[in-house]
């Protein structure tokens, strides 16, 4: 029986899509999967591809006229469409391929509702664009409440580094004040952005270009914004305008400290 999502709100579509992808990722975990080489050391697995298909099935059933940009399948529909879904079916592919359960499934309507699923933690983080919540299997929804209490900061060290030599995220690790205030972590998945929104991380920092329309980051950015985090580029510019890279911090104090460190490195 085919489930219809035609009368669902966009946030429900995002949640259903993320869950559908997470079900595939979980079901295929631990199997010997074919890999598709994407160049520069990057690759996709059968799980990435099948997860994206499951997500697309949900979106097509609910919003057949909407455009979709998928990590694996590329653009479907007009690139400049007023409504475009951004889909990252398995963020943390290398983690997954070597048997590490640190991955995320990201589904976002551009500038709208979004959901991030943790296939192995049984959680779906979601936002309607105004508020942000998490749903654990078998439990009631809980609001996302950011806090810097953990002092844990995830840094993305993956190349390329388009802002070098002015700044690279790895430069933070050499800053004398960074480990004095924070504790670095590297999880290699944008699930870390959902953790910032949920108060499990103080911040997340990555190098890069304009990430507002990235299939990898759009859902996590939406969650952090709705939860009340401070979200800018590594240069402090607003995301989606002139920003490059990303700093998502639990509060203004944490964001200010990180800005002082990134700007200090940039001037060297």
XYZ file of N, CA and C in Angstrom:
804
model
N 0.855 -1.202 0.000
C 0.000 0.000 0.000
C 0.882 1.240 0.000
N 0.587 2.173 -0.872
C 1.359 3.401 -0.966
C 0.805 4.441 -0.003
N 1.686 5.018 0.801
C 1.265 6.046 1.745
C 1.230 7.395 1.045
N 0.162 8.159 1.269
C 0.038 9.479 0.665
C 0.392 10.549 1.698
N 1.231 11.494 1.292
C 1.612 12.613 2.154
C 1.058 13.925 1.592
N 0.102 13.823 0.671
C -0.342 14.996 -0.072
C -0.929 16.084 0.824
N -1.527 15.695 1.955
C -2.140 16.692 2.813
C -1.232 17.109 3.973
N 0.004 16.639 3.965
C 0.918 16.915 5.065
C 1.500 18.316 4.971
N 1.880 18.867 6.111
C 2.643 20.096 6.126
C 4.060 19.793 5.652
N 4.763 20.824 5.221
C 6.124 20.618 4.716
C 7.042 19.988 5.760
N 6.880 20.355 7.033
C 7.734 19.778 8.065
C 7.473 18.281 8.194
N 6.222 17.859 7.995
C 5.902 16.435 8.051
C 6.519 15.692 6.869
N 6.536 16.355 5.713
C 7.172 15.756 4.539
C 8.670 15.593 4.780
N 9.285 16.630 5.341
C 10.718 16.551 5.640
C 11.004 15.415 6.613
N 10.179 15.299 7.660
C 10.369 14.229 8.635
C 10.178 12.851 8.009
N 9.130 12.704 7.220
C 8.855 11.416 6.585
C 9.980 11.028 5.631
N 10.486 12.017 4.892
C 11.594 11.741 3.985
C 12.848 11.319 4.725
N 13.181 12.051 5.785
C 14.376 11.725 6.558
C 14.256 10.345 7.189
N 13.084 10.020 7.671
C 12.877 8.695 8.270
C 12.994 7.592 7.232
N 12.427 7.838 6.049
C 12.501 6.831 4.994
C 13.951 6.568 4.608
N 14.738 7.636 4.490
C 16.150 7.461 4.184
C 16.888 6.748 5.298
N 16.565 7.106 6.543
C 17.227 6.481 7.689
C 16.920 4.995 7.759
N 15.704 4.614 7.400
C 15.348 3.191 7.400
C 16.240 2.406 6.436
N 16.497 2.980 5.272
C 17.356 2.325 4.284
C 18.787 2.234 4.797
N 19.290 3.331 5.322
C 20.665 3.365 5.831
C 20.858 2.320 6.919
N 19.902 2.220 7.805
C 19.987 1.253 8.901
C 19.896 -0.186 8.378
N 19.017 -0.418 7.415
C 18.815 -1.770 6.894
C 20.040 -2.302 6.155
N 20.781 -1.406 5.500
C 21.930 -1.840 4.703
C 23.240 -1.806 5.485
N 23.197 -1.352 6.704
C 24.428 -1.237 7.502
C 25.077 -2.610 7.720
N 26.390 -2.632 7.565
C 27.147 -3.842 7.810
C 27.282 -4.762 6.613
N 26.567 -4.460 5.535
C 26.673 -5.288 4.334
C 27.846 -4.832 3.469
N 28.284 -5.711 2.595
C 29.296 -5.337 1.614
C 28.595 -4.587 0.489
N 28.833 -3.289 0.389
C 28.100 -2.449 -0.553
C 28.988 -1.996 -1.701
N 28.386 -1.897 -2.872
C 29.106 -1.356 -4.032
C 29.389 0.118 -3.806
N 30.505 0.590 -4.374
C 30.880 1.995 -4.258
C 30.906 2.645 -5.642
N 30.522 3.899 -5.676
C 30.581 4.694 -6.903
C 31.593 5.799 -6.676
N 32.670 5.786 -7.450
C 33.733 6.784 -7.294
C 33.248 8.141 -7.791
N 33.412 9.172 -6.947
C 32.994 10.526 -7.309
C 34.194 11.448 -7.524
N 35.400 10.901 -7.414
C 36.603 11.687 -7.636
C 37.126 12.335 -6.380
N 38.422 12.659 -6.372
C 39.075 13.346 -5.257
C 38.916 12.587 -3.936
N 38.854 11.255 -4.026
C 38.750 10.443 -2.830
C 37.345 10.286 -2.291
N 36.367 10.919 -2.941
C 34.991 10.849 -2.475
C 34.272 9.709 -3.190
N 33.268 9.144 -2.529
C 32.514 8.057 -3.146
C 31.127 7.977 -2.527
N 30.244 7.288 -3.219
C 28.922 6.972 -2.691
C 28.796 5.463 -2.603
N 27.926 4.990 -1.723
C 27.651 3.560 -1.627
C 26.222 3.291 -2.092
N 25.915 2.034 -2.194
C 24.545 1.649 -2.524
C 23.560 2.241 -1.527
N 23.984 2.353 -0.268
C 23.099 2.909 0.763
C 22.772 4.368 0.483
N 23.768 5.162 0.046
C 23.513 6.563 -0.323
C 22.449 6.642 -1.410
N 22.630 5.828 -2.433
C 21.760 5.889 -3.610
C 20.341 5.427 -3.267
N 20.233 4.318 -2.533
C 18.912 3.793 -2.197
C 18.198 4.684 -1.184
N 18.950 5.291 -0.275
C 18.351 6.227 0.677
C 17.761 7.422 -0.060
N 18.502 7.944 -1.030
C 17.982 9.090 -1.778
C 16.720 8.719 -2.549
N 16.687 7.519 -3.112
C 15.482 7.082 -3.821
C 14.275 7.048 -2.884
N 14.484 6.557 -1.661
C 13.385 6.475 -0.697
C 12.885 7.867 -0.309
N 13.814 8.794 -0.143
C 13.440 10.176 0.192
C 12.670 10.814 -0.959
N 13.156 10.600 -2.180
C 12.487 11.173 -3.353
C 11.073 10.626 -3.506
N 10.870 9.354 -3.176
C 9.532 8.775 -3.261
C 8.557 9.532 -2.351
N 9.039 9.890 -1.152
C 8.200 10.634 -0.218
C 7.889 12.028 -0.754
N 8.911 12.716 -1.237
C 8.719 14.080 -1.730
C 7.819 14.090 -2.967
N 8.039 13.158 -3.872
C 7.203 13.109 -5.083
C 5.741 12.852 -4.747
N 5.502 11.978 -3.766
C 4.121 11.665 -3.386
C 3.431 12.867 -2.767
N 4.179 13.651 -2.015
C 3.590 14.788 -1.292
C 3.621 16.083 -2.076
N 4.715 16.309 -2.787
C 4.932 17.585 -3.477
C 5.452 17.317 -4.893
N 4.624 16.762 -5.763
C 5.082 16.346 -7.094
C 5.590 17.485 -7.970
N 5.195 18.714 -7.687
C 5.601 19.835 -8.524
C 6.879 20.520 -8.031
N 7.388 20.104 -6.872
C 8.576 20.738 -6.316
C 9.854 20.222 -6.982
N 10.854 21.078 -7.042
C 12.175 20.673 -7.529
C 12.962 20.037 -6.388
N 13.948 19.226 -6.741
C 14.789 18.544 -5.754
C 16.233 18.598 -6.215
N 17.123 18.924 -5.287
C 18.554 18.803 -5.523
C 19.063 17.723 -4.588
N 19.515 16.617 -5.151
C 19.998 15.493 -4.355
C 21.500 15.347 -4.455
N 22.114 14.917 -3.380
C 23.567 14.702 -3.372
C 23.988 13.706 -4.437
N 23.209 12.675 -4.653
C 23.606 11.630 -5.599
C 22.982 11.807 -6.976
N 21.735 12.219 -7.029
C 21.033 12.299 -8.313
C 21.063 13.659 -8.968
N 21.568 14.667 -8.261
C 21.651 15.996 -8.837
C 20.306 16.697 -8.883
N 20.176 17.634 -9.829
C 19.004 18.483 -9.937
C 17.856 17.776 -10.652
N 16.681 17.852 -10.062
C 15.446 17.391 -10.692
C 14.461 18.548 -10.627
N 13.957 18.964 -11.773
C 13.122 20.154 -11.824
C 13.992 21.382 -12.037
N 13.361 22.538 -12.121
C 14.079 23.781 -12.407
C 14.986 24.171 -11.249
N 16.242 24.501 -11.564
C 17.201 24.880 -10.521
C 16.757 26.138 -9.791
N 16.037 27.033 -10.466
C 15.600 28.274 -9.840
C 14.173 28.231 -9.329
N 13.642 27.028 -9.126
C 12.260 26.879 -8.685
C 12.036 27.541 -7.333
N 10.828 28.054 -7.138
C 10.503 28.717 -5.876
C 10.547 27.737 -4.717
N 10.227 26.474 -4.993
C 10.264 25.437 -3.960
C 11.251 24.350 -4.389
N 12.309 24.221 -3.628
C 13.327 23.227 -3.944
C 13.750 22.502 -2.672
N 13.731 21.189 -2.729
C 14.170 20.361 -1.621
C 15.652 20.024 -1.778
N 16.375 20.083 -0.674
C 17.803 19.776 -0.650
C 17.994 18.477 0.137
N 18.555 17.470 -0.518
C 18.587 16.121 0.053
C 20.017 15.579 0.124
N 20.432 15.263 1.325
C 21.700 14.569 1.554
C 21.345 13.233 2.206
N 21.335 12.151 1.442
C 20.763 10.896 1.929
C 21.620 10.141 2.940
N 22.908 10.480 3.008
C 23.786 9.803 3.962
C 25.016 10.682 4.164
N 24.972 11.532 5.173
C 26.095 12.424 5.458
C 27.013 11.732 6.457
N 28.195 11.385 5.979
C 29.127 10.586 6.772
C 29.371 9.247 6.098
N 29.421 9.272 4.765
C 29.548 8.031 3.995
C 30.787 7.237 4.382
N 31.915 7.910 4.551
C 33.130 7.180 4.911
C 32.985 6.547 6.296
N 32.406 7.286 7.241
C 32.121 6.691 8.549
C 31.328 5.392 8.373
N 30.253 5.494 7.616
C 29.337 4.378 7.402
C 30.044 3.195 6.743
N 30.861 3.501 5.745
C 31.508 2.440 4.980
C 32.503 1.638 5.810
N 33.050 2.249 6.852
C 34.016 1.527 7.689
C 33.381 1.053 9.002
N 32.039 1.106 9.083
C 31.350 0.545 10.230
C 31.190 1.459 11.410
N 31.235 2.780 11.169
C 31.031 3.748 12.245
C 29.632 4.344 12.108
N 28.861 4.318 13.193
C 27.454 4.710 13.132
C 27.233 6.203 13.346
N 28.152 7.035 12.892
C 28.005 8.479 12.993
C 27.650 9.033 11.619
N 26.363 9.076 11.346
C 25.875 9.542 10.050
C 24.575 10.309 10.258
N 24.169 11.019 9.221
C 22.906 11.752 9.264
C 22.215 11.653 7.919
N 20.894 11.795 7.950
C 20.095 11.914 6.735
C 19.442 13.290 6.782
N 19.740 14.121 5.789
C 19.316 15.523 5.808
C 18.306 15.814 4.698
N 17.175 16.396 5.082
C 16.142 16.791 4.116
C 15.670 18.195 4.483
N 15.754 19.117 3.540
C 15.347 20.500 3.832
C 14.653 21.109 2.624
N 13.595 21.857 2.878
C 13.014 22.720 1.863
C 13.777 24.030 1.932
N 14.323 24.465 0.825
C 15.153 25.672 0.843
C 14.416 26.827 1.519
N 15.081 27.417 2.539
C 14.510 28.513 3.321
C 13.197 28.128 3.998
N 13.056 26.847 4.344
C 11.820 26.393 4.973
C 12.060 25.278 5.966
N 11.056 24.448 6.213
C 11.166 23.342 7.157
C 12.265 22.352 6.775
N 12.727 21.612 7.770
C 13.832 20.678 7.544
C 13.802 19.586 8.596
N 14.483 18.488 8.302
C 14.617 17.391 9.259
C 15.974 16.736 9.090
N 16.522 16.289 10.200
C 17.775 15.542 10.235
C 17.526 14.271 11.032
N 17.762 13.127 10.415
C 17.551 11.854 11.097
C 18.884 11.223 11.468
N 18.936 10.664 12.667
C 20.065 9.854 13.123
C 19.613 8.397 13.016
N 20.037 7.678 11.982
C 19.512 6.328 11.755
C 19.756 5.357 12.898
N 20.843 5.544 13.625
C 21.203 4.579 14.655
C 20.866 5.062 16.060
N 20.680 6.346 16.234
C 20.273 6.884 17.521
C 18.762 6.914 17.682
N 18.026 6.665 16.585
C 16.576 6.644 16.646
C 15.953 8.003 16.850
N 16.661 9.065 16.472
C 16.161 10.417 16.658
C 15.922 11.095 15.320
N 14.881 11.930 15.277
C 14.665 12.817 14.133
C 14.542 14.234 14.681
N 15.447 15.095 14.253
C 15.426 16.504 14.617
C 14.672 17.233 13.512
N 13.811 18.181 13.900
C 13.024 18.830 12.856
C 12.740 20.281 13.216
N 12.441 21.061 12.198
C 12.005 22.436 12.405
C 10.961 22.792 11.364
N 9.995 23.590 11.809
C 9.006 24.128 10.870
C 9.445 25.487 10.344
N 10.667 25.889 10.700
C 11.193 27.190 10.309
C 11.108 28.208 11.418
N 10.343 27.887 12.471
C 10.177 28.810 13.594
C 10.659 28.194 14.907
N 10.301 26.953 15.141
C 10.710 26.230 16.347
C 11.418 24.945 15.939
N 12.150 24.342 16.881
C 12.915 23.134 16.572
C 12.707 22.098 17.674
N 12.555 20.848 17.267
C 12.221 19.768 18.180
C 12.990 18.511 17.815
N 13.028 17.569 18.742
C 13.598 16.261 18.458
C 12.599 15.204 18.898
N 12.462 14.161 18.102
C 11.577 13.047 18.431
C 12.417 11.777 18.520
N 12.442 11.193 19.683
C 13.115 9.923 19.923
C 12.096 8.807 19.765
N 12.527 7.680 19.196
C 11.612 6.557 19.023
C 10.899 6.246 20.335
N 9.566 6.251 20.302
C 8.789 5.879 21.462
C 8.636 6.960 22.507
N 9.106 8.164 22.241
C 9.030 9.247 23.228
C 8.330 10.462 22.621
N 7.895 11.366 23.489
C 7.271 12.601 23.035
C 8.310 13.565 22.480
N 7.834 14.517 21.678
C 8.726 15.546 21.153
C 9.312 16.366 22.294
N 10.561 16.777 22.120
C 11.215 17.647 23.092
C 11.813 18.834 22.351
N 11.671 20.049 22.864
C 12.245 21.218 22.185
C 13.763 21.176 22.209
N 14.379 21.676 21.158
C 15.838 21.776 21.104
C 16.270 23.027 21.852
N 17.173 22.843 22.795
C 17.626 23.944 23.631
C 19.145 24.009 23.612
N 19.730 24.909 22.828
C 21.191 24.980 22.746
C 21.819 25.497 24.033
N 22.998 24.996 24.347
C 23.795 25.473 25.470
C 25.256 25.162 25.180
N 26.139 26.010 25.682
C 27.571 25.814 25.470
C 28.223 25.063 26.631
N 27.401 24.500 27.529
C 27.929 23.897 28.753
C 28.948 22.792 28.504
N 28.790 22.038 27.415
C 29.722 20.935 27.161
C 31.115 21.423 26.764
N 31.189 22.620 26.187
C 32.414 23.205 25.633
C 32.995 22.382 24.482
N 32.263 21.417 23.984
C 32.718 20.614 22.855
C 32.438 21.352 21.552
N 33.445 21.434 20.694
C 33.293 22.104 19.406
C 33.724 21.143 18.305
N 32.798 20.839 17.401
C 33.146 20.006 16.252
C 33.755 20.863 15.159
N 34.852 20.392 14.609
C 35.516 21.088 13.504
C 35.589 20.148 12.313
N 35.286 20.667 11.150
C 35.353 19.889 9.929
C 36.706 20.130 9.275
N 37.482 19.081 9.147
C 38.840 19.212 8.609
C 38.973 18.679 7.193
N 37.854 18.378 6.557
C 37.913 17.811 5.210
C 38.298 18.871 4.181
N 39.208 18.535 3.262
C 39.501 19.435 2.144
C 38.333 19.403 1.163
N 38.259 20.353 0.203
C 39.237 21.417 -0.041
C 39.074 22.573 0.932
N 40.014 23.488 0.891
C 40.012 24.632 1.791
C 39.966 25.922 0.968
N 38.787 26.315 0.496
C 38.694 27.468 -0.415
C 39.085 28.790 0.218
N 39.108 28.877 1.555
C 39.467 30.134 2.199
C 40.949 30.239 2.525
N 41.717 29.174 2.276
C 43.155 29.232 2.528
C 43.794 30.198 1.524
N 44.911 30.853 1.885
C 45.646 30.690 3.145
C 45.142 31.577 4.274
N 44.081 32.383 4.017
C 43.596 33.277 5.060
C 43.111 32.541 6.288
N 42.343 31.444 6.071
C 41.856 30.679 7.210
C 41.526 29.263 6.765
N 41.860 28.312 7.613
C 41.400 26.946 7.487
C 40.908 26.511 8.866
N 39.893 25.682 8.902
C 39.363 25.254 10.192
C 40.440 24.619 11.056
N 41.364 23.919 10.424
C 42.438 23.279 11.178
C 43.282 24.307 11.939
N 43.281 25.568 11.475
C 44.047 26.611 12.168
C 43.561 26.825 13.599
N 42.273 26.553 13.832
C 41.743 26.730 15.182
C 42.483 25.858 16.196
N 42.890 24.677 15.770
C 43.532 23.748 16.693
C 44.877 24.263 17.170
N 45.473 25.178 16.396
C 46.764 25.746 16.782
C 46.615 27.063 17.540
N 45.389 27.560 17.642
C 45.185 28.828 18.346
C 45.358 28.607 19.848
N 46.184 29.400 20.512
C 46.452 29.162 21.930
C 45.219 29.245 22.823
N 44.196 29.995 22.393
C 43.007 30.119 23.234
C 41.949 29.064 23.000
N 42.078 28.332 21.890
C 40.995 27.407 21.535
C 40.848 26.288 22.566
N 41.920 25.568 22.820
C 41.814 24.467 23.776
C 41.732 24.962 25.215
N 41.977 26.267 25.415
C 41.777 26.833 26.735
C 40.302 27.016 27.067
N 39.496 27.232 26.021
C 38.064 27.456 26.226
C 37.213 26.262 25.808
N 37.669 25.539 24.775
C 36.843 24.502 24.172
C 37.593 23.170 24.085
N 36.862 22.137 23.712
C 37.434 20.814 23.482
C 37.070 20.389 22.066
N 38.066 20.233 21.194
C 37.775 19.905 19.795
C 37.285 18.473 19.616
N 36.401 18.297 18.663
C 35.900 16.992 18.272
C 35.784 16.959 16.753
N 35.934 15.781 16.175
C 35.755 15.602 14.737
C 34.865 14.377 14.539
N 33.632 14.586 14.071
C 32.737 13.452 13.865
C 32.503 13.162 12.382
N 32.879 14.091 11.523
C 32.789 13.898 10.072
C 31.378 13.616 9.583
N 30.410 14.312 10.154
C 29.035 14.272 9.680
C 28.328 15.513 10.199
N 27.388 16.026 9.410
C 26.657 17.216 9.842
C 25.599 16.899 10.892
N 25.552 15.663 11.359
C 24.768 15.373 12.558
C 25.224 16.285 13.694
N 26.491 16.717 13.635
C 27.029 17.619 14.659
C 26.248 18.925 14.741
N 25.685 19.400 13.636
C 24.888 20.626 13.671
C 23.606 20.421 14.474
N 22.980 19.264 14.314
C 21.799 18.958 15.119
C 22.170 18.905 16.594
N 23.373 18.421 16.896
C 23.828 18.351 18.289
C 24.042 19.743 18.873
N 24.472 20.707 18.048
C 24.584 22.085 18.539
C 23.199 22.600 18.919
N 22.226 22.381 18.044
C 20.862 22.828 18.322
C 20.297 22.166 19.579
N 20.719 20.926 19.838
C 20.194 20.159 20.968
C 20.967 20.382 22.263
N 22.036 21.180 22.232
C 22.809 21.436 23.432
C 23.856 20.395 23.735
N 24.162 19.533 22.760
C 25.173 18.493 22.975
C 26.554 18.919 22.499
N 26.591 19.996 21.763
C 27.835 20.611 21.322
C 27.716 22.113 21.536
N 28.841 22.752 21.828
C 28.838 24.202 22.003
C 28.842 24.909 20.651
N 29.469 24.275 19.650
C 29.568 24.923 18.341
C 30.035 23.929 17.288
N 29.917 24.373 16.051
C 30.415 23.633 14.892
C 31.076 24.642 13.968
N 32.233 24.290 13.436
C 32.975 25.205 12.559
C 33.453 24.446 11.325
N 33.234 25.026 10.164
C 33.780 24.442 8.940
C 34.216 25.534 7.976
N 35.245 25.261 7.239
C 35.676 26.083 6.123
C 34.701 25.837 4.972
N 34.802 26.615 3.909
C 33.975 26.364 2.743
C 33.489 27.632 2.093
N 32.697 27.456 1.045
C 32.121 28.585 0.346
C 30.778 28.950 0.955
N 29.847 29.427 0.132
C 28.492 29.739 0.588
C 27.759 28.411 0.782
N 27.431 28.088 2.017
C 26.861 26.779 2.330
C 25.346 26.822 2.515
N 24.722 27.972 2.278
C 23.288 28.111 2.532
C 22.453 27.189 1.651
N 22.920 26.920 0.440
C 22.181 26.052 -0.468
C 22.790 24.685 -0.608
N 23.636 24.298 0.346
C 24.311 23.005 0.294
C 23.396 21.904 0.802
N 23.336 20.800 0.077
C 22.536 19.670 0.541
C 23.053 19.134 1.867
N 24.345 19.300 2.114
C 24.934 18.803 3.361
C 24.516 19.641 4.565
N 24.426 20.947 4.392
C 24.312 21.853 5.530
C 22.946 22.511 5.715
N 22.111 22.540 4.691
C 20.865 23.307 4.764
C 19.977 22.889 5.928
N 19.800 21.598 6.136
C 18.915 21.136 7.207
C 19.479 21.494 8.583
N 20.778 21.287 8.767
C 21.394 21.613 10.050
C 21.371 23.099 10.350
N 21.592 23.919 9.327
C 21.516 25.372 9.505
C 20.110 25.774 9.925
N 19.100 25.198 9.273
C 17.711 25.520 9.615
C 17.398 25.141 11.061
N 17.860 23.989 11.494
C 17.645 23.560 12.880
C 18.278 24.540 13.862
N 19.549 24.880 13.607
C 20.267 25.768 14.517
C 19.619 27.139 14.593
N 19.218 27.679 13.470
C 18.556 28.988 13.465
C 17.266 28.951 14.281
N 16.447 27.930 14.040
C 15.159 27.858 14.722
C 15.316 27.620 16.221
N 16.393 26.935 16.607
C 16.640 26.662 18.024
C 17.173 27.882 18.763
N 17.626 28.894 18.012
C 18.139 30.111 18.633
C 19.645 30.206 18.682
N 20.335 29.360 17.934
C 21.798 29.436 17.865
C 22.220 30.669 17.072
N 23.479 31.042 17.202
C 24.063 32.114 16.397
C 24.754 31.447 15.207
N 24.307 31.774 14.003
C 24.791 31.107 12.799
C 25.304 32.145 11.809
N 26.588 32.066 11.462
C 27.188 32.978 10.478
C 28.237 32.225 9.680
N 28.851 32.936 8.750
C 30.032 32.406 8.098
C 31.229 32.534 9.032
N 32.366 31.984 8.650
C 33.561 32.089 9.486
C 34.091 33.515 9.517
N 33.576 34.352 8.606
C 33.940 35.766 8.602
C 32.922 36.619 9.354
N 31.905 35.975 9.932
C 30.876 36.695 10.660
C 29.731 37.199 9.802
N 29.827 37.013 8.496
C 28.778 37.492 7.589
C 27.549 36.584 7.661
N 26.359 37.125 7.384
C 25.141 36.311 7.410
C 25.188 35.197 6.365
N 24.738 34.023 6.765
C 24.664 32.901 5.841
C 23.710 33.247 4.704
N 24.126 32.929 3.483
C 23.286 33.196 2.322
C 23.530 34.544 1.687
N 24.404 35.346 2.303
C 24.731 36.638 1.697
C 26.180 36.598 1.217
N 27.098 37.130 2.022
C 28.504 37.122 1.604
C 29.327 36.131 2.407
N 28.653 35.275 3.168
C 29.369 34.375 4.075
C 30.130 33.296 3.333
N 31.251 32.890 3.953
C 31.998 31.726 3.503
C 32.194 30.827 4.711
N 31.996 29.514 4.496
C 32.123 28.597 5.607
C 30.969 28.745 6.576
N 31.155 28.233 7.784
C 30.049 28.205 8.731
C 30.547 28.140 10.170
N 29.962 28.969 11.011
C 30.104 28.853 12.460
C 28.691 28.826 13.034
N 28.327 27.733 13.685
C 27.046 27.624 14.381
C 27.359 27.465 15.857
N 26.974 28.443 16.659
C 27.319 28.455 18.080
C 26.061 28.484 18.936
N 26.150 27.874 20.113
C 24.999 27.771 21.003
C 24.545 29.123 21.516
N 25.471 30.065 21.660
C 25.114 31.370 22.207
C 26.081 32.430 21.689
N 25.762 33.677 21.978
C 26.550 34.796 21.463
C 27.964 34.807 22.040
N 28.117 34.434 23.297
C 29.456 34.428 23.892
C 30.371 33.435 23.193
N 29.869 32.223 22.966
C 30.659 31.207 22.267
C 30.990 31.663 20.861
N 30.006 32.221 20.175
C 30.233 32.708 18.818
C 31.295 33.800 18.808
N 31.215 34.723 19.763
C 32.192 35.802 19.825
C 33.607 35.298 20.050
N 33.768 34.318 20.915
C 35.094 33.749 21.155
C 35.649 33.106 19.893
N 34.816 32.349 19.208
C 35.271 31.686 17.983
C 35.582 32.709 16.891
N 34.796 33.759 16.801
C 35.069 34.798 15.819
C 36.420 35.466 16.084
N 36.728 35.718 17.337
C 38.008 36.348 17.665
C 39.171 35.453 17.267
N 38.970 34.144 17.377
C 40.033 33.204 17.026
C 40.180 33.049 15.522
N 39.067 32.960 14.800
C 39.165 32.810 13.350
C 39.688 34.085 12.700
N 39.272 35.233 13.208
C 39.755 36.495 12.627
C 41.227 36.700 12.948
N 41.636 36.269 14.136
C 43.039 36.370 14.495
C 43.924 35.557 13.570
N 43.434 34.347 13.208
C 44.209 33.502 12.287
C 44.198 34.090 10.870
N 43.061 34.693 10.509
C 42.936 35.217 9.146
C 43.878 36.357 8.871
N 44.270 37.096 9.919
C 45.136 38.263 9.716
C 46.611 37.868 9.616
N 46.935 36.603 9.887
C 48.344 36.216 9.873
C 48.879 36.077 8.456
